[in-house]
PDB file of C-alpha atoms in Angstrom:
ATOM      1  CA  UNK A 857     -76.752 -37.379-185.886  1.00  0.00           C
ATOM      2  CA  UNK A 858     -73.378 -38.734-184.050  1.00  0.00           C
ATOM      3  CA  UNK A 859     -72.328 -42.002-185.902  1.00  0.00           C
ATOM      4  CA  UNK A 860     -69.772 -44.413-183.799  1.00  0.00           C
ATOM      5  CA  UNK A 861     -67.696 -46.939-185.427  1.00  0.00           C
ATOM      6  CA  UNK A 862     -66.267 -49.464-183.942  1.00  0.00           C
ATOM      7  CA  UNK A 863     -63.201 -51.799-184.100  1.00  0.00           C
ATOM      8  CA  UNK A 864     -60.786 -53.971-182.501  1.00  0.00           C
ATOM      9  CA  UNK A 865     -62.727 -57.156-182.277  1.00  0.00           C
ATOM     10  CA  UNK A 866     -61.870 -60.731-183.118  1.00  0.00           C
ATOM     11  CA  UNK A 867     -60.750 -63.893-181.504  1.00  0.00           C
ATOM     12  CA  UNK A 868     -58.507 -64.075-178.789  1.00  0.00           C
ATOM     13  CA  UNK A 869     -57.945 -67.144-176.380  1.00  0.00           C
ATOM     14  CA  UNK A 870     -59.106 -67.221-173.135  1.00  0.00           C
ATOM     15  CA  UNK A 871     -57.106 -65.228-170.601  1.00  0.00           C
ATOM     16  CA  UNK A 872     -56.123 -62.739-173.401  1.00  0.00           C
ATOM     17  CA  UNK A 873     -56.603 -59.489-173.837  1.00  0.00           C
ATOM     18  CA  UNK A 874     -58.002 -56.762-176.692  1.00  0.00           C
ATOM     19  CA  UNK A 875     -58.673 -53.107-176.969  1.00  0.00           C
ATOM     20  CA  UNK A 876     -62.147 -51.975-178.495  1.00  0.00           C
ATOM     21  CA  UNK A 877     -61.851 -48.702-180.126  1.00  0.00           C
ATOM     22  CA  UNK A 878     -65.396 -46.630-180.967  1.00  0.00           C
ATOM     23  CA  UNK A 879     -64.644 -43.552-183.215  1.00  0.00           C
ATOM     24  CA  UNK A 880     -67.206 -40.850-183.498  1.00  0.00           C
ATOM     25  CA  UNK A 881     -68.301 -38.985-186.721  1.00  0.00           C
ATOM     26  CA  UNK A 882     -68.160 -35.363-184.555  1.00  0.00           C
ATOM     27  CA  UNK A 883     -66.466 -33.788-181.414  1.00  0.00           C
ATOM     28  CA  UNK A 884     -67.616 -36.227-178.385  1.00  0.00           C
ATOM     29  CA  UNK A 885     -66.907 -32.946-176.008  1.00  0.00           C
ATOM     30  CA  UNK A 886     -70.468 -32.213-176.000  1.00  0.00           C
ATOM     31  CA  UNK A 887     -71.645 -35.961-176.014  1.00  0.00           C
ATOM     32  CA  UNK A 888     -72.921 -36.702-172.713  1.00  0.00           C
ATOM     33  CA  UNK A 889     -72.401 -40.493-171.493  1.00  0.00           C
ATOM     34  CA  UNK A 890     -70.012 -42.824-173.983  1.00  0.00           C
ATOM     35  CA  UNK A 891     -70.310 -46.159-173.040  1.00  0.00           C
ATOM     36  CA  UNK A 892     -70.070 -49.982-174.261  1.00  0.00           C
ATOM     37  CA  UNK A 893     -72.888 -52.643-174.395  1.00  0.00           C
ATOM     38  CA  UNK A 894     -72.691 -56.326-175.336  1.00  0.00           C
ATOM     39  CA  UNK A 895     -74.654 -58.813-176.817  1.00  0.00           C
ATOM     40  CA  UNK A 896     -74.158 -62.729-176.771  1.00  0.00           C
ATOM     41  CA  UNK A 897     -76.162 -65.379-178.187  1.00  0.00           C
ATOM     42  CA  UNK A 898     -79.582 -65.513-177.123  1.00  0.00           C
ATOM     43  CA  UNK A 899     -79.206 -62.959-174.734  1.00  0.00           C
ATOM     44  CA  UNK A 900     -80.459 -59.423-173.672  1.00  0.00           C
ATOM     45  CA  UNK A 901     -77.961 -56.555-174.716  1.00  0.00           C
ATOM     46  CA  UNK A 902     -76.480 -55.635-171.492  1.00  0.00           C
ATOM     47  CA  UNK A 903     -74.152 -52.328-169.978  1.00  0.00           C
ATOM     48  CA  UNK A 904     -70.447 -53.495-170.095  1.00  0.00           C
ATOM     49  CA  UNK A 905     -69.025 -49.876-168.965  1.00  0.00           C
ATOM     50  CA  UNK A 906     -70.125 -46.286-169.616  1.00  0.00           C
ATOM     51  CA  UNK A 907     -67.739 -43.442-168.643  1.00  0.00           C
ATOM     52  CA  UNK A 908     -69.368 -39.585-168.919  1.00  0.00           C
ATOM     53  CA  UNK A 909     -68.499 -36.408-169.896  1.00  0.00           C
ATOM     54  CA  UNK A 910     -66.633 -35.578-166.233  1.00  0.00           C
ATOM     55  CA  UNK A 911     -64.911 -38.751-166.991  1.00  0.00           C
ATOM     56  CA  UNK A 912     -66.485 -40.872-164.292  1.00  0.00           C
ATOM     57  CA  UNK A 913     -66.941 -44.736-164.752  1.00  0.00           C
ATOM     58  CA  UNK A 914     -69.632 -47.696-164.239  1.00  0.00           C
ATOM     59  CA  UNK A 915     -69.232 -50.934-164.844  1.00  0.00           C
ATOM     60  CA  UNK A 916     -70.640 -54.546-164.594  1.00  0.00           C
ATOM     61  CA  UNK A 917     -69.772 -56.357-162.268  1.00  0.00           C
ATOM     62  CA  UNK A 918     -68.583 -59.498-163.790  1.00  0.00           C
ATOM     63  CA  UNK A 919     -66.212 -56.882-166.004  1.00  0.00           C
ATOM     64  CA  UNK A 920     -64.997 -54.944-162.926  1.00  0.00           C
ATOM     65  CA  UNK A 921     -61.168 -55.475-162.651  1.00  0.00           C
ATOM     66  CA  UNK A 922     -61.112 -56.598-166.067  1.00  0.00           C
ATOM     67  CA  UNK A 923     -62.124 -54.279-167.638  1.00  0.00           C
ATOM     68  CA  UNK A 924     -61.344 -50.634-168.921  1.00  0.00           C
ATOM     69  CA  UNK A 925     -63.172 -48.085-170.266  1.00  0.00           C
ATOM     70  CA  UNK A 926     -61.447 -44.389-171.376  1.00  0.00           C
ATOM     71  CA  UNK A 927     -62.314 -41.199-173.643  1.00  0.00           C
ATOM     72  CA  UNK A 928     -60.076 -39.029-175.666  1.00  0.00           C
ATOM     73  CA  UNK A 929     -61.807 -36.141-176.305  1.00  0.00           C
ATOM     74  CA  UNK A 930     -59.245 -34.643-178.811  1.00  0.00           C
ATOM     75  CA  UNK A 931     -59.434 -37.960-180.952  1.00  0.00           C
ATOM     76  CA  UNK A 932     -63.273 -38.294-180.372  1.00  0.00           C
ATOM     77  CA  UNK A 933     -62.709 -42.039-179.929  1.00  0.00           C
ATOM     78  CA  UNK A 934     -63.827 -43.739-176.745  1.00  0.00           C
ATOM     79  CA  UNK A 935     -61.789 -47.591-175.600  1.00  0.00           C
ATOM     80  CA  UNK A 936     -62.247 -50.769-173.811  1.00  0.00           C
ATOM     81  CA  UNK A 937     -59.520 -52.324-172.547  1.00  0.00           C
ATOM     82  CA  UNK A 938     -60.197 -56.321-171.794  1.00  0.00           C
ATOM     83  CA  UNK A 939     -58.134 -58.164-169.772  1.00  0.00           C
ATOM     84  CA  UNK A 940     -58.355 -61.448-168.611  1.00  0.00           C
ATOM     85  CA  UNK A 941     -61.041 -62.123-171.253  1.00  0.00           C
ATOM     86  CA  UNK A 942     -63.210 -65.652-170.600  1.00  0.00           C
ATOM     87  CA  UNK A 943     -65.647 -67.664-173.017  1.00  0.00           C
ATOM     88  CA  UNK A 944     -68.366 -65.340-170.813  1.00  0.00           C
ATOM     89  CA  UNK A 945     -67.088 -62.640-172.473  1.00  0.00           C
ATOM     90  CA  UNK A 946     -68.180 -63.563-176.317  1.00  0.00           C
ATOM     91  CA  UNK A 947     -70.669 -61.152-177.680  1.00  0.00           C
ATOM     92  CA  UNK A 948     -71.425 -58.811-179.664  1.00  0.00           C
ATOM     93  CA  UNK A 949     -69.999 -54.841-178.710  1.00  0.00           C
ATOM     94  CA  UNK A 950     -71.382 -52.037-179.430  1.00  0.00           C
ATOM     95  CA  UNK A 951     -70.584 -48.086-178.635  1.00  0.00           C
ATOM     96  CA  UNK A 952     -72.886 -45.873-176.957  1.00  0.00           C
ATOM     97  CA  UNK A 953     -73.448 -42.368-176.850  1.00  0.00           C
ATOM     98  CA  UNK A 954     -75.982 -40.169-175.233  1.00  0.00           C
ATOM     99  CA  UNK A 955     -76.757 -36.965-176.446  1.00  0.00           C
ATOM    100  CA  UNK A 956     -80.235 -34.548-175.184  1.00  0.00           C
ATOM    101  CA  UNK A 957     -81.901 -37.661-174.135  1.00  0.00           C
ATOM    102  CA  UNK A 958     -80.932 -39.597-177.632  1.00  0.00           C
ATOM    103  CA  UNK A 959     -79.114 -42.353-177.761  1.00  0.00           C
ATOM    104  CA  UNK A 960     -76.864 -43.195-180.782  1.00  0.00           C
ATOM    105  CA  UNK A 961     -75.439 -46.659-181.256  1.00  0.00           C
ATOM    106  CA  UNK A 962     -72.757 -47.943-183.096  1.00  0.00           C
ATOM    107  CA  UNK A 963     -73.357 -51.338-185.457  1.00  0.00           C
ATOM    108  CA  UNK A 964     -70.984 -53.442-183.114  1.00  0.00           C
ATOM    109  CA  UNK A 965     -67.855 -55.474-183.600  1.00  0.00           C
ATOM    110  CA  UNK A 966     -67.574 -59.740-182.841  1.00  0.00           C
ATOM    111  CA  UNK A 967     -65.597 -60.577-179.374  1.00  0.00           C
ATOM    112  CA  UNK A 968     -65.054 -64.206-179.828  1.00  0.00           C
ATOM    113  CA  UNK A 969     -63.298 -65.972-176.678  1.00  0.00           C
ATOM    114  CA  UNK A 970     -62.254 -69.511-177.275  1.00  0.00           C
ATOM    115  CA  UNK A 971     -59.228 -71.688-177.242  1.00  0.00           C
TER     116      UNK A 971
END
């Protein structure tokens, strides 16, 4: 069973920027899809960005340009970088992997946008 950690939340103001960080407990070479997923209040968890093994990239589009997302395989840690980060962007992240059809989450780390 992979377990992901994550860090590199808190509060930044609004324009600002952070770097999520989502360490896994084994070699992410063989992990399919890594990705990140966010929660906010009240709201549905939704895809942020997922990159896969090949290294290719999806996004949402109100992240797109903003956003980030990158794999080192030799550190088995996956990032988000967020730029430009808006009140919008408060929530809840959580790392994602994908491995034979299971999917492994991480328990998530606190984005908090606000001035």
């Amino acid at each position: 069973q992979v377990q992901l950690v994550e860090s590199g939340g808190g509060l930044v103001q609004p324009g600002g920027s952070l770097r999520l960080s989502c360490a896994a407990s084994e070699s992410i070479f063989g992990i399919g899809a890594m990705g990140w997923y966010r929660q906010a209040p009240g709201k549905q968890r939704e895809l942020v960005a997922i990159i896969t093994r090949g290294g290719n990239t999806n996004y949402a589009d109100s992240v797109k340009g903003r956003f980030t997302i990158s794999r080192d395989n030799a550190k088995n840690t996956v990032y988000l970088q967020m730029n430009s980060l808006n009140p919008a962007d408060t929530a809840v992240y959580y790392c994602y992997a994908g491995r034979s059809g299971t999917p492994y989450w991480g328990k998530g780390t606190l984005v908090t946008v606000s001035s």
